[in-house]
């Protein structure tokens, strides 16, 4: 039984086949010969908002031959307090796989353990593995192997996105720099668990110098809305803009997992100048997640 619960837990050897098969899923969209999910039913169980993840998984699951249902966690008994382990044991007897977006990492892990069906983390407070696998795929599609390259993450260095980047770095062999204020840098424990070449600094320009990719995410992640004003104050300045791009490699890519807040983590002109990369990155969620689904059931 395979699950994608985090990049921390995804064995190093599994990255390459998922990324390689995603090339085929992208190239052969609409012409898949033996749909790997034929005759099955999958569910998406989401406790947080989503545009890209929801639509790409619903579309991808259908294109791989399965039926799919979207369950807003608040519309099922889970939202009224039914334990995740009971929800998992019920769904595990009815459906063939689950894609879960929630708060606690522990919940996707419990769901996987109790349901005994393939379970995919579609974002938790700790990680966003499907996004970072897609980001690596997109980088490699545009620039070749990511090994040996310099990736600079700018902004909230303590949320789910940088965490998944951190766990990917050692496994994929790239240097990761995180430019964030002290209060928003990843924990020492997490860095220690990940290993690899990770530099955390408050010095934005030093982090971006010679980078192959500048990456950012929202300053206020889902669930952190009550801290919005304080976060905006502390993170102010940790922005990808033309000034910062001057110190990166001349052909540096700019990526954003989206949704984007112009004038905060990225400025409007830089976002629009790199929109083709950013929306290819969004499209690639579909192709990479089809590869993840195929990997999970094979
Ligand atoms: N990047 C991402 O996961 O987008 P959604 O929140 O819209 O799914
Ligand atoms: N860090 C963001 C990612 C959104 C895709 C959040 O958790 O809201």
Short mmCIF file of N, CA and C and ligand atoms in Angstrom, two decimals, residues 49-54 101 128 131 222 257-259 285, ligand 1:
data_model
loop_
_atom_site.label_atom_id
_atom_site.label_comp_id
_atom_site.label_asym_id
_atom_site.label_seq_id
_atom_site.Cartn_x
_atom_site.Cartn_y
_atom_site.Cartn_z
N UNK A 49 -9.88 25.72 1.83
CA UNK A 49 -10.21 26.14 0.46
C UNK A 49 -9.20 25.60 -0.53
N UNK A 50 -9.61 25.51 -1.79
CA UNK A 50 -8.69 25.09 -2.84
C UNK A 50 -9.26 25.39 -4.22
N UNK A 51 -8.43 25.84 -5.11
CA UNK A 51 -8.80 25.94 -6.53
C UNK A 51 -7.99 24.91 -7.32
N UNK A 52 -6.66 25.11 -7.35
CA UNK A 52 -5.80 24.27 -8.16
C UNK A 52 -5.82 22.80 -7.75
N UNK A 53 -5.66 22.54 -6.46
CA UNK A 53 -5.53 21.16 -6.00
C UNK A 53 -6.82 20.40 -6.24
N UNK A 54 -7.93 21.05 -5.92
CA UNK A 54 -9.22 20.39 -6.12
C UNK A 54 -9.48 20.09 -7.59
N UNK A 101 -7.01 17.33 2.24
CA UNK A 101 -6.45 18.64 2.58
C UNK A 101 -6.98 19.01 3.96
N UNK A 128 3.25 20.35 1.72
CA UNK A 128 2.43 20.36 0.49
C UNK A 128 3.22 19.58 -0.57
N UNK A 131 2.57 19.88 -4.45
CA UNK A 131 2.99 21.15 -5.03
C UNK A 131 4.49 21.14 -5.32
N UNK A 222 -3.40 29.51 5.05
CA UNK A 222 -4.74 29.17 5.51
C UNK A 222 -4.68 28.69 6.96
N UNK A 257 3.40 29.24 -5.87
CA UNK A 257 2.45 28.12 -5.83
C UNK A 257 1.02 28.58 -6.05
N UNK A 258 0.76 29.88 -5.82
CA UNK A 258 -0.56 30.50 -5.93
C UNK A 258 -1.49 29.99 -4.81
N UNK A 259 -2.46 30.80 -4.39
CA UNK A 259 -2.84 32.12 -4.91
C UNK A 259 -1.80 33.20 -4.55
N UNK A 285 0.28 20.75 -12.12
CA UNK A 285 -0.33 20.02 -11.00
C UNK A 285 -1.09 18.81 -11.54
N1 LIG B 1 -1.25 25.91 -4.84
C1 LIG B 1 -2.38 25.35 -4.37
O1 LIG B 1 -2.37 24.32 -3.69
O2 LIG B 1 -3.50 26.01 -4.73
P1 LIG B 1 -4.96 25.76 -4.13
O3 LIG B 1 -4.93 26.19 -2.68
O4 LIG B 1 -5.86 26.62 -4.98
O5 LIG B 1 -5.30 24.31 -4.26
#
